[in-house]
PDB file of C-alpha atoms in Angstrom:
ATOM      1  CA  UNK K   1     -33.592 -11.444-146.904  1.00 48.00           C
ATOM      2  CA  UNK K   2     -34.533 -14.251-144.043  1.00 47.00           C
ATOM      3  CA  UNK K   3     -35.912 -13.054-141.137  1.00 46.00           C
ATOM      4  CA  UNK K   4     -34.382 -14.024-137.967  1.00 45.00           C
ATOM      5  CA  UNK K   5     -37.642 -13.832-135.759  1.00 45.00           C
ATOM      6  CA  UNK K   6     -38.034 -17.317-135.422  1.00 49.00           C
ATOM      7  CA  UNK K   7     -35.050 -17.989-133.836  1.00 49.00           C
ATOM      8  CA  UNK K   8     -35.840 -15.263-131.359  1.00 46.00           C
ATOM      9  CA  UNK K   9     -39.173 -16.644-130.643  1.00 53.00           C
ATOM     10  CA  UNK K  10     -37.601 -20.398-130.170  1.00 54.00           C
ATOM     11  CA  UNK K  11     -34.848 -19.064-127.868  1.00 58.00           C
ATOM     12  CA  UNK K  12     -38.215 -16.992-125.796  1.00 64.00           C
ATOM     13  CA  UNK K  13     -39.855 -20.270-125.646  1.00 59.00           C
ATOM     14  CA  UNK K  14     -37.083 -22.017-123.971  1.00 60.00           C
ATOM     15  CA  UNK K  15     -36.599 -19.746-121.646  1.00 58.00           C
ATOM     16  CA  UNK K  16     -40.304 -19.404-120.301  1.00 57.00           C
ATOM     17  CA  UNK K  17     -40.382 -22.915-120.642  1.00 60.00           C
ATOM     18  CA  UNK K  18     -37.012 -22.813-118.248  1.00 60.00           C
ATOM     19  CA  UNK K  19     -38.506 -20.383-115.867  1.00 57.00           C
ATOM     20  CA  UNK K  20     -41.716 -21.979-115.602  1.00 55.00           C
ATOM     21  CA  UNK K  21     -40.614 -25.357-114.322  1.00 58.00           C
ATOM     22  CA  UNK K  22     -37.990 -22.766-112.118  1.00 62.00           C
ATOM     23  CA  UNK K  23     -41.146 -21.931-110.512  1.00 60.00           C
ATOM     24  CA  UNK K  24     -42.655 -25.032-110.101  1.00 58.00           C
ATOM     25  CA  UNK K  25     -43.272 -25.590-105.939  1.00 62.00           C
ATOM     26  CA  UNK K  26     -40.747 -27.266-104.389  1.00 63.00           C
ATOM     27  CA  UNK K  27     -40.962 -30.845-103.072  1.00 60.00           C
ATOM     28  CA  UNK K  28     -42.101 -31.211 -99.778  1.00 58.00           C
ATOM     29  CA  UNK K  29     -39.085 -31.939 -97.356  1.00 60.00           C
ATOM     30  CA  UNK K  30     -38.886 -35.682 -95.999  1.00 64.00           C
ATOM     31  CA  UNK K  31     -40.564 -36.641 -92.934  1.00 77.00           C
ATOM     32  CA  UNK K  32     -38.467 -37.067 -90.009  1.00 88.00           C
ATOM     33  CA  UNK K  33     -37.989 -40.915 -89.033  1.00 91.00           C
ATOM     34  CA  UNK K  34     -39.103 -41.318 -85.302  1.00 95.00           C
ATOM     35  CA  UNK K  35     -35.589 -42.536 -83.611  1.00 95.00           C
ATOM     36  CA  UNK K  36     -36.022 -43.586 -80.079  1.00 97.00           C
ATOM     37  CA  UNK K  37     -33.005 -44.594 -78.609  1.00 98.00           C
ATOM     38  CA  UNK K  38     -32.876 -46.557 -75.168  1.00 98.00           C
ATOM     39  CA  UNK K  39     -29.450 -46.115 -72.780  1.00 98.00           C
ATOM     40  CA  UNK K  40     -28.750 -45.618 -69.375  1.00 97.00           C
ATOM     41  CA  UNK K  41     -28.668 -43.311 -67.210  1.00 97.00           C
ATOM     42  CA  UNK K  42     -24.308 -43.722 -67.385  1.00 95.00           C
ATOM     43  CA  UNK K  43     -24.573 -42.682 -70.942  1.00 95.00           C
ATOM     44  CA  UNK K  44     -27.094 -39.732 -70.736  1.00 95.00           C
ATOM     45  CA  UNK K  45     -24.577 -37.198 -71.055  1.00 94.00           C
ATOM     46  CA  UNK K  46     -22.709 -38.314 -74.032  1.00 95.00           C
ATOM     47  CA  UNK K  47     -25.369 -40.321 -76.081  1.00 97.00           C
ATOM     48  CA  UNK K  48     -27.434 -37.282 -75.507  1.00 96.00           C
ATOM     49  CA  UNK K  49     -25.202 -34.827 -77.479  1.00 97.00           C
ATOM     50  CA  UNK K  50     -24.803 -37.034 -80.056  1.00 97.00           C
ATOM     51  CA  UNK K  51     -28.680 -37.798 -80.365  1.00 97.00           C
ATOM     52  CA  UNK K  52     -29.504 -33.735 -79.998  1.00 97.00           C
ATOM     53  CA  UNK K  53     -27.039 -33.005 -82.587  1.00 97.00           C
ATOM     54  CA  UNK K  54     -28.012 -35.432 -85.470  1.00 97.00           C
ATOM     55  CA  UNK K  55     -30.002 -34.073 -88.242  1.00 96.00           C
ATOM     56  CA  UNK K  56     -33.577 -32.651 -88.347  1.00 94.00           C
ATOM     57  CA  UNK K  57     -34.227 -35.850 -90.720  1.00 95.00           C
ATOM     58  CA  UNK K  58     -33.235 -38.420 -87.824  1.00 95.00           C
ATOM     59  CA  UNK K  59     -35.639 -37.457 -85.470  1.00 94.00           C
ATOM     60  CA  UNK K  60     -34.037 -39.298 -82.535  1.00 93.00           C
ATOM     61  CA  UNK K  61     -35.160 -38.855 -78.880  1.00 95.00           C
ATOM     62  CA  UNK K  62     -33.546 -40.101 -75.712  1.00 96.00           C
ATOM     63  CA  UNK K  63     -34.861 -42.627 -73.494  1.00 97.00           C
ATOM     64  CA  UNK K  64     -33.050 -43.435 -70.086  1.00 98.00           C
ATOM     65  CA  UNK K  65     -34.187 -46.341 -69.231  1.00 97.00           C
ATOM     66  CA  UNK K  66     -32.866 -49.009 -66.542  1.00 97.00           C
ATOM     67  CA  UNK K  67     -32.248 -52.086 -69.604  1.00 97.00           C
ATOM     68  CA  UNK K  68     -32.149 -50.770 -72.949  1.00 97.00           C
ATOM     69  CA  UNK K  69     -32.277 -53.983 -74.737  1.00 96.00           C
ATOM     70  CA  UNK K  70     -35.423 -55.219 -72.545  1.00 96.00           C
ATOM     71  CA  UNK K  71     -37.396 -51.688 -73.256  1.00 96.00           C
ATOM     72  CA  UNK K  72     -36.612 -51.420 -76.832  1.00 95.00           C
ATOM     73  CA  UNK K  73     -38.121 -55.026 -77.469  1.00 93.00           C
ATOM     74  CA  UNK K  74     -40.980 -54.228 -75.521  1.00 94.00           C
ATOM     75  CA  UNK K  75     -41.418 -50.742 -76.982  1.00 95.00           C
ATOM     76  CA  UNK K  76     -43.822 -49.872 -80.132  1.00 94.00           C
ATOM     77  CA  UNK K  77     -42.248 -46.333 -80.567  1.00 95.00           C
ATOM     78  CA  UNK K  78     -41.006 -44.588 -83.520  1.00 94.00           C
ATOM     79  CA  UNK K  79     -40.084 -45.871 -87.082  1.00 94.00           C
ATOM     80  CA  UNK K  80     -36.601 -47.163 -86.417  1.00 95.00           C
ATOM     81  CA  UNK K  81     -35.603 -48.380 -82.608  1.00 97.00           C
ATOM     82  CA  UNK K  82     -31.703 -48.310 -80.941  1.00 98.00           C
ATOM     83  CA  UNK K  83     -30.491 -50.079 -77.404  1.00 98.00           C
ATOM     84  CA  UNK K  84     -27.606 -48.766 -76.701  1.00 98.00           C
ATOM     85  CA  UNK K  85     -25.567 -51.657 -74.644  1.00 97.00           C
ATOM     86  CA  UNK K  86     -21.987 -51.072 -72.810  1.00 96.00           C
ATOM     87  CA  UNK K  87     -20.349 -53.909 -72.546  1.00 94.00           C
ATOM     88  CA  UNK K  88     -17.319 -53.967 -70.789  1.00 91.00           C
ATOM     89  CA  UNK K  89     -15.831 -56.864 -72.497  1.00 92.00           C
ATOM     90  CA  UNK K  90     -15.125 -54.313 -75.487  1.00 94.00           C
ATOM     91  CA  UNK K  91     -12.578 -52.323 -75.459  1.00 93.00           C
ATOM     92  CA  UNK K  92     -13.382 -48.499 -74.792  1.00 95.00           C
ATOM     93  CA  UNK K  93     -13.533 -47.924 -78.568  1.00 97.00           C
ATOM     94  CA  UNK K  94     -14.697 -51.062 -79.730  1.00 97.00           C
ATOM     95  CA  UNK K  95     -18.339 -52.114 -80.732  1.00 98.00           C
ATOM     96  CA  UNK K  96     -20.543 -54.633 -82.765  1.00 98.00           C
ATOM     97  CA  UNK K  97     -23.816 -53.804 -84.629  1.00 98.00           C
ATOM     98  CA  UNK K  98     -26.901 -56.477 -83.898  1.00 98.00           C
ATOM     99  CA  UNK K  99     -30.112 -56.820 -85.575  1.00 96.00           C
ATOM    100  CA  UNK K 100     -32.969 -57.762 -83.102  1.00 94.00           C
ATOM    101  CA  UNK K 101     -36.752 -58.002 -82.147  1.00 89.00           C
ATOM    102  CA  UNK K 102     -37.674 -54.358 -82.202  1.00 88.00           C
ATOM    103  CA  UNK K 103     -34.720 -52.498 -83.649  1.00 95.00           C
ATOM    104  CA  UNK K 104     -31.089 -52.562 -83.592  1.00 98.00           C
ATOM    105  CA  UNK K 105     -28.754 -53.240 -80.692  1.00 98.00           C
ATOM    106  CA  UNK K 106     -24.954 -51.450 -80.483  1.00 98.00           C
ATOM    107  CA  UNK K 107     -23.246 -52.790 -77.748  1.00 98.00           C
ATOM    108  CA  UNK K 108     -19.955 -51.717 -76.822  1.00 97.00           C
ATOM    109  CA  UNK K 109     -17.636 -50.250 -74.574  1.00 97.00           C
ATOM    110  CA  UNK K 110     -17.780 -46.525 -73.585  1.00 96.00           C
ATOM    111  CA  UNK K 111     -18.140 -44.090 -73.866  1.00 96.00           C
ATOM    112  CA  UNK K 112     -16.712 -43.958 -77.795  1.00 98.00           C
ATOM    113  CA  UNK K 113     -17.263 -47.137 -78.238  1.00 98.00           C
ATOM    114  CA  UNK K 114     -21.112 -47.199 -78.408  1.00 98.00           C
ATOM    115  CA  UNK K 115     -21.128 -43.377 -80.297  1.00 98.00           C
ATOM    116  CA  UNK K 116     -18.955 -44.913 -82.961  1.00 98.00           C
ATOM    117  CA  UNK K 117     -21.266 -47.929 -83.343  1.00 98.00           C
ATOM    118  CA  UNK K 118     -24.159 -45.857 -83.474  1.00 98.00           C
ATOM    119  CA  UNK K 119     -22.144 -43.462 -86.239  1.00 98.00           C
ATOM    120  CA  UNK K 120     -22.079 -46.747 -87.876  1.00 98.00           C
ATOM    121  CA  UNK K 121     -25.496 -47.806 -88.105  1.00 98.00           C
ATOM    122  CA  UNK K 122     -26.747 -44.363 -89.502  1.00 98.00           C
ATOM    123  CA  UNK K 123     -23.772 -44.587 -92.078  1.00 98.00           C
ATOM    124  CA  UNK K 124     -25.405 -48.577 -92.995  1.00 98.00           C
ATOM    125  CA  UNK K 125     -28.623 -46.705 -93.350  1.00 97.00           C
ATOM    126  CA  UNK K 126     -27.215 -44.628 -96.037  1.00 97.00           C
ATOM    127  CA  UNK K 127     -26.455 -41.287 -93.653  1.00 97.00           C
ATOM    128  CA  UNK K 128     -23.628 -39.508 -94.307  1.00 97.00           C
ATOM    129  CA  UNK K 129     -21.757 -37.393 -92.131  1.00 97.00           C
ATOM    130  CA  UNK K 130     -18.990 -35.073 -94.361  1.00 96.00           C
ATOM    131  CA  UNK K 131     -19.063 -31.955 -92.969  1.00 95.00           C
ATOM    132  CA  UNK K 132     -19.359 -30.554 -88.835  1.00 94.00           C
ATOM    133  CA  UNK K 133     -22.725 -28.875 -89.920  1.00 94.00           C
ATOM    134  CA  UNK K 134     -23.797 -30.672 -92.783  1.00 95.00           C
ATOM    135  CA  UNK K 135     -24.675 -34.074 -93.531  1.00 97.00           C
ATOM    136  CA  UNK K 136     -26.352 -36.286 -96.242  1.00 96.00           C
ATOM    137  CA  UNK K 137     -29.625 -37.969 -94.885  1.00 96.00           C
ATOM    138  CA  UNK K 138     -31.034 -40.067 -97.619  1.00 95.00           C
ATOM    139  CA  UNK K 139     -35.182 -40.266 -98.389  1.00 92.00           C
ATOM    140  CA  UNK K 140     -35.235 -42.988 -96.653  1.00 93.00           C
ATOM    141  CA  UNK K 141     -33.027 -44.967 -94.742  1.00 95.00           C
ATOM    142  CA  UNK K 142     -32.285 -48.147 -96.418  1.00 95.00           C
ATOM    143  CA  UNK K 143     -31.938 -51.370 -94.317  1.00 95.00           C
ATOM    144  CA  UNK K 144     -28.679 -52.327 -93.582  1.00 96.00           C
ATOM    145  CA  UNK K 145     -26.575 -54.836 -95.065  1.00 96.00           C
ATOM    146  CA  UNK K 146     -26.792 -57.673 -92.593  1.00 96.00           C
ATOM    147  CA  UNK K 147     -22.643 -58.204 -93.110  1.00 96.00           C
ATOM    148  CA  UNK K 148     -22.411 -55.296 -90.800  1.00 96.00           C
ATOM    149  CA  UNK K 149     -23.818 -57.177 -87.726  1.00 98.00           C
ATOM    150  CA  UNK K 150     -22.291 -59.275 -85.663  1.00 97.00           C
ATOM    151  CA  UNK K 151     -18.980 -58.308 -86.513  1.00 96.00           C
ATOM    152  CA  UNK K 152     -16.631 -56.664 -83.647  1.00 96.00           C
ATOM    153  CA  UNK K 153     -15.041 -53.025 -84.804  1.00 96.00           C
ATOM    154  CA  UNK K 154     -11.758 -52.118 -83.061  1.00 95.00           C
ATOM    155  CA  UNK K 155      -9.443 -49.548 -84.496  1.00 94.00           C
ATOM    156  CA  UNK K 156      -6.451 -49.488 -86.249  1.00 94.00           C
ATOM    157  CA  UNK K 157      -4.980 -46.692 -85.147  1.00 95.00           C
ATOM    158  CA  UNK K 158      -4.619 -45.795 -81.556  1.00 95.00           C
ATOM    159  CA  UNK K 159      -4.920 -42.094 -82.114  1.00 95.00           C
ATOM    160  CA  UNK K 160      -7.392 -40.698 -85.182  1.00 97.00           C
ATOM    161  CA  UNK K 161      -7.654 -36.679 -85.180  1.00 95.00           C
ATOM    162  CA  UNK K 162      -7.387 -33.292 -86.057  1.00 92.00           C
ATOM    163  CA  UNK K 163      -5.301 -30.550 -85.937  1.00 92.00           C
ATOM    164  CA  UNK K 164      -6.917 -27.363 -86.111  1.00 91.00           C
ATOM    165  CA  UNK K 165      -4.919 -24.857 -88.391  1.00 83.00           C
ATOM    166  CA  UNK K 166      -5.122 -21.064 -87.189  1.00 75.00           C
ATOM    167  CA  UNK K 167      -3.605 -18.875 -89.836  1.00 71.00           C
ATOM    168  CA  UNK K 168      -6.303 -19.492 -93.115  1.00 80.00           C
ATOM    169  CA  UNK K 169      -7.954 -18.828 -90.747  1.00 79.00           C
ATOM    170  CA  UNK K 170     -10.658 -21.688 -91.178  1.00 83.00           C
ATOM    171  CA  UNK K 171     -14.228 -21.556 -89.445  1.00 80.00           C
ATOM    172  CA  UNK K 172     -13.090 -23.293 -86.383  1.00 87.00           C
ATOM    173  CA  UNK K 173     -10.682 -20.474 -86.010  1.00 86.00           C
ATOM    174  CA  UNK K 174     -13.906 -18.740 -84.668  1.00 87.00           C
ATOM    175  CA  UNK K 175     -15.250 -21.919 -82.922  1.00 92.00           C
ATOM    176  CA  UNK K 176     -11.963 -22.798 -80.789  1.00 93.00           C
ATOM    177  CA  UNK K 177     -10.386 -19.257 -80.280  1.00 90.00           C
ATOM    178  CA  UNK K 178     -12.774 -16.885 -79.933  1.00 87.00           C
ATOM    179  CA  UNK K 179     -14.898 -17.382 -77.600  1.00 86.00           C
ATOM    180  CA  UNK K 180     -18.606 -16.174 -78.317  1.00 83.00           C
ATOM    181  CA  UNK K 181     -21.669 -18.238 -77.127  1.00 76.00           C
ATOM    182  CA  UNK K 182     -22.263 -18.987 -80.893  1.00 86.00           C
ATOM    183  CA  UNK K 183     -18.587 -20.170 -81.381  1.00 93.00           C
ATOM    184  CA  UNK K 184     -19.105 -22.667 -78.478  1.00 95.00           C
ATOM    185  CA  UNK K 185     -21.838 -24.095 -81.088  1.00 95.00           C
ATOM    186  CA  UNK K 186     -19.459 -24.548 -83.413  1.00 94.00           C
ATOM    187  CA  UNK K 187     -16.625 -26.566 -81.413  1.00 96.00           C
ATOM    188  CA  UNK K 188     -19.254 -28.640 -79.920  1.00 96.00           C
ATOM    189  CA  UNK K 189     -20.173 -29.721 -83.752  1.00 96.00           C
ATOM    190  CA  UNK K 190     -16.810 -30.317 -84.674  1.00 96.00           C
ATOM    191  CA  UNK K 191     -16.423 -32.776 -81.768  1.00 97.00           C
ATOM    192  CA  UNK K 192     -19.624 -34.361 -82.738  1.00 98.00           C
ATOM    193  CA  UNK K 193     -18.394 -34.804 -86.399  1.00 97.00           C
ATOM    194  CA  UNK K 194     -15.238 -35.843 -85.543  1.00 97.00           C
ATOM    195  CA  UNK K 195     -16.795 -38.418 -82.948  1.00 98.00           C
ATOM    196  CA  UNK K 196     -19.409 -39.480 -85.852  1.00 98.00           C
ATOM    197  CA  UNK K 197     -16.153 -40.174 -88.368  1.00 97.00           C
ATOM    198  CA  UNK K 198     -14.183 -42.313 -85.451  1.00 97.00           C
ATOM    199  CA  UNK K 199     -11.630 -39.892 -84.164  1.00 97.00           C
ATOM    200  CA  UNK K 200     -10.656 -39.552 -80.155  1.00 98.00           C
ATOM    201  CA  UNK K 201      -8.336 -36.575 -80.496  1.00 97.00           C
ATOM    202  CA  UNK K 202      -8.542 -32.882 -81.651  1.00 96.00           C
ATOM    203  CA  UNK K 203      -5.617 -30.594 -80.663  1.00 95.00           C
ATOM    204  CA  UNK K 204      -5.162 -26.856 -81.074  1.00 93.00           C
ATOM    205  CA  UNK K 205      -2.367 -23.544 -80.905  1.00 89.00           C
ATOM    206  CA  UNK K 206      -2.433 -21.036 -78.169  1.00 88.00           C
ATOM    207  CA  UNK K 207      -2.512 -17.949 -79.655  1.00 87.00           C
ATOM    208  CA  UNK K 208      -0.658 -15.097 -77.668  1.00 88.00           C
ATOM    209  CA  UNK K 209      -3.266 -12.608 -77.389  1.00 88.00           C
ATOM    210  CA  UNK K 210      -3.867 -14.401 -74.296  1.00 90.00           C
ATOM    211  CA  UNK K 211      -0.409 -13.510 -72.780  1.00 91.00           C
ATOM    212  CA  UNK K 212      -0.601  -9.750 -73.466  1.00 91.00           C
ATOM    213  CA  UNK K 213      -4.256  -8.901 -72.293  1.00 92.00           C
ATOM    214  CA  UNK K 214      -5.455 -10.277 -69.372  1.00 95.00           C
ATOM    215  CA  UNK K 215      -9.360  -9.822 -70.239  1.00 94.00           C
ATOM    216  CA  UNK K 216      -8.659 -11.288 -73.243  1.00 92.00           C
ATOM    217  CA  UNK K 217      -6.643 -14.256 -71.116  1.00 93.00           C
ATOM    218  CA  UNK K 218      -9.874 -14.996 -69.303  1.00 95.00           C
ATOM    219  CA  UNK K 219     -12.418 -15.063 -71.683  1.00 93.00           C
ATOM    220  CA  UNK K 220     -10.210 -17.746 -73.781  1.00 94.00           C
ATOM    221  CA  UNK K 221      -9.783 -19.912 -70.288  1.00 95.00           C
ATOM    222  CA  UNK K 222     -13.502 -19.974 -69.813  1.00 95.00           C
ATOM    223  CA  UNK K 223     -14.318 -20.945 -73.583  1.00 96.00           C
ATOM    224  CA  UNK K 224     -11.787 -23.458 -73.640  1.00 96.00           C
ATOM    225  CA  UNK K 225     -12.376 -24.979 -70.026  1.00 97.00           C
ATOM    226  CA  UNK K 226     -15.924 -25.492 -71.418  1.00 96.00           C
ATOM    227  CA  UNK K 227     -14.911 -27.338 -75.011  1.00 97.00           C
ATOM    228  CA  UNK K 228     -12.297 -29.355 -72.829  1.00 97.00           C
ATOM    229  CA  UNK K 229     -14.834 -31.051 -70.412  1.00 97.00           C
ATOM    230  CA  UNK K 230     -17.135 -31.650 -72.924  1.00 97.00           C
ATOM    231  CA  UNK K 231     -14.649 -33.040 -74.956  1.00 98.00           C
ATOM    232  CA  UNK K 232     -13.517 -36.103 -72.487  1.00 97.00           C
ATOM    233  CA  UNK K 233     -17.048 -36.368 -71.426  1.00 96.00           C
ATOM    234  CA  UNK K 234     -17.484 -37.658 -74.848  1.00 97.00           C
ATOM    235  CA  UNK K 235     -14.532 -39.471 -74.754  1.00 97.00           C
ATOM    236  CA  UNK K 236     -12.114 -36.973 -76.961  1.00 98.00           C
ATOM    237  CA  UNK K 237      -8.549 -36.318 -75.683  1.00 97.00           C
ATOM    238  CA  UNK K 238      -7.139 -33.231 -75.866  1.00 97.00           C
ATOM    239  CA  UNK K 239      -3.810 -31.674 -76.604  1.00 95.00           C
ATOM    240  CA  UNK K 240      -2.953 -27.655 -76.565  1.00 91.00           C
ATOM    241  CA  UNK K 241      -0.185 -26.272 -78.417  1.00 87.00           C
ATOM    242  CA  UNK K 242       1.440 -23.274 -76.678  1.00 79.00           C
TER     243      UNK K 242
END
């Protein structure tokens, strides 16, 4: 009779083999690219959320400065440099990408008009933003294809959104209803990802706990009064289904 060892011994070898590599160290995470991005002090407030709420990878930084285009040619900061330009010959939503001495220029109107075009310019770079917590940030940021400047964007579509469903219930269930400091995290990333994928509306139900219990009633007015201003500081319309 054959033994059967050796089989036993191949299949042991491939799976030390299998759980060596397994334990091979892990690569070392990219280095964040040094993003400074120049605006003014109109657009602190909503260029600032959308710079603090990129990803680790983009490590962009804020600078208010009185002529962004002027101070990012002048300025030998970071990897990768951004003006940010309104322009109030676009359209609130409209924008146009330009490649320059120093960095990249978005000029626009606002205040959606510039975050779209700098949604844009990451998405040229290779970023990708799919999910309101998640997002795709390559190696390293390829250059952009130069058909995407000088090219104005204006949308299709006057109104691009979302309706939040309540009965799954999905995660912004938690973000939009309930009303905890850490939900409040939440809504404000779902605004940012909805910003960073061109939309200017999000909409949401009433639910009627806040008819029968008062305490209840006021803790839903103070969580929504605060995703409501920050959403038209950004830009974002709201609607409220009752």
């Amino acid at each position: 009779m054959t033994s059967r060892r050796p089989r036993f011994l191949v299949a042991e070898a491939a799976l030390f083999a299998a759980l060596l590599f397994s334990c091979a160290p892990p690569e070392p995470p990219p280095v964040p690219v040094s993003m400074p991005v120049f605006v003014v002090e109109a657009s602190r407030a909503s260029m600032g959320e959308l710079v603090e709420l990129l990803p680790a990878e983009l490590d962009a930084g804020l600078r208010v400065v009185a002529d962004p285009f002027a101070a990012m040619a002048m300025s030998t900061e970071g990897d990768v440099r951004i003006a940010i330009v309104v322009d109030g010959s676009h359209a609130a939503e409209s924008y146009v990408l330009e490649e320059a001495t120093g960095g990249y220029v978005v000029r626009g109107g606002a205040p959606l008009g510039v975050q779209y075009g700098i949604a844009h310019l990451f998405e040229a770079m290779g970023v990708r933003f799919y999910h309101p917590w998640h997002a795709v940030v390559p190696a390293a940021l390829a250059a952009p294809d130069p058909a995407v400047f000088g090219v104005a964007h204006t949308p299709e579509m006057s109104e691009r959104g979302l309706h939040l469903h309540i009965l799954h219930p999905i995660e912004a269930y938690f973000d939009f209803w309930r009303g905890e400091e850490d939900d409040f995290e939440g809504a404000r990333r779902t605004l940012q990802w909805l910003i960073l994928n061109r939309g200017n509306y999000v909409t949401w139900t009433a639910l009627d706990d806040i008819v029968r219990n008062a305490t209840r009633r006021a803790e839903w007015q103070a969580h929504t009064r605060r995703i409501v201003d920050l959403a038209h500081a950004r830009g974002i319309r709201v609607g409220l289904g009752m």
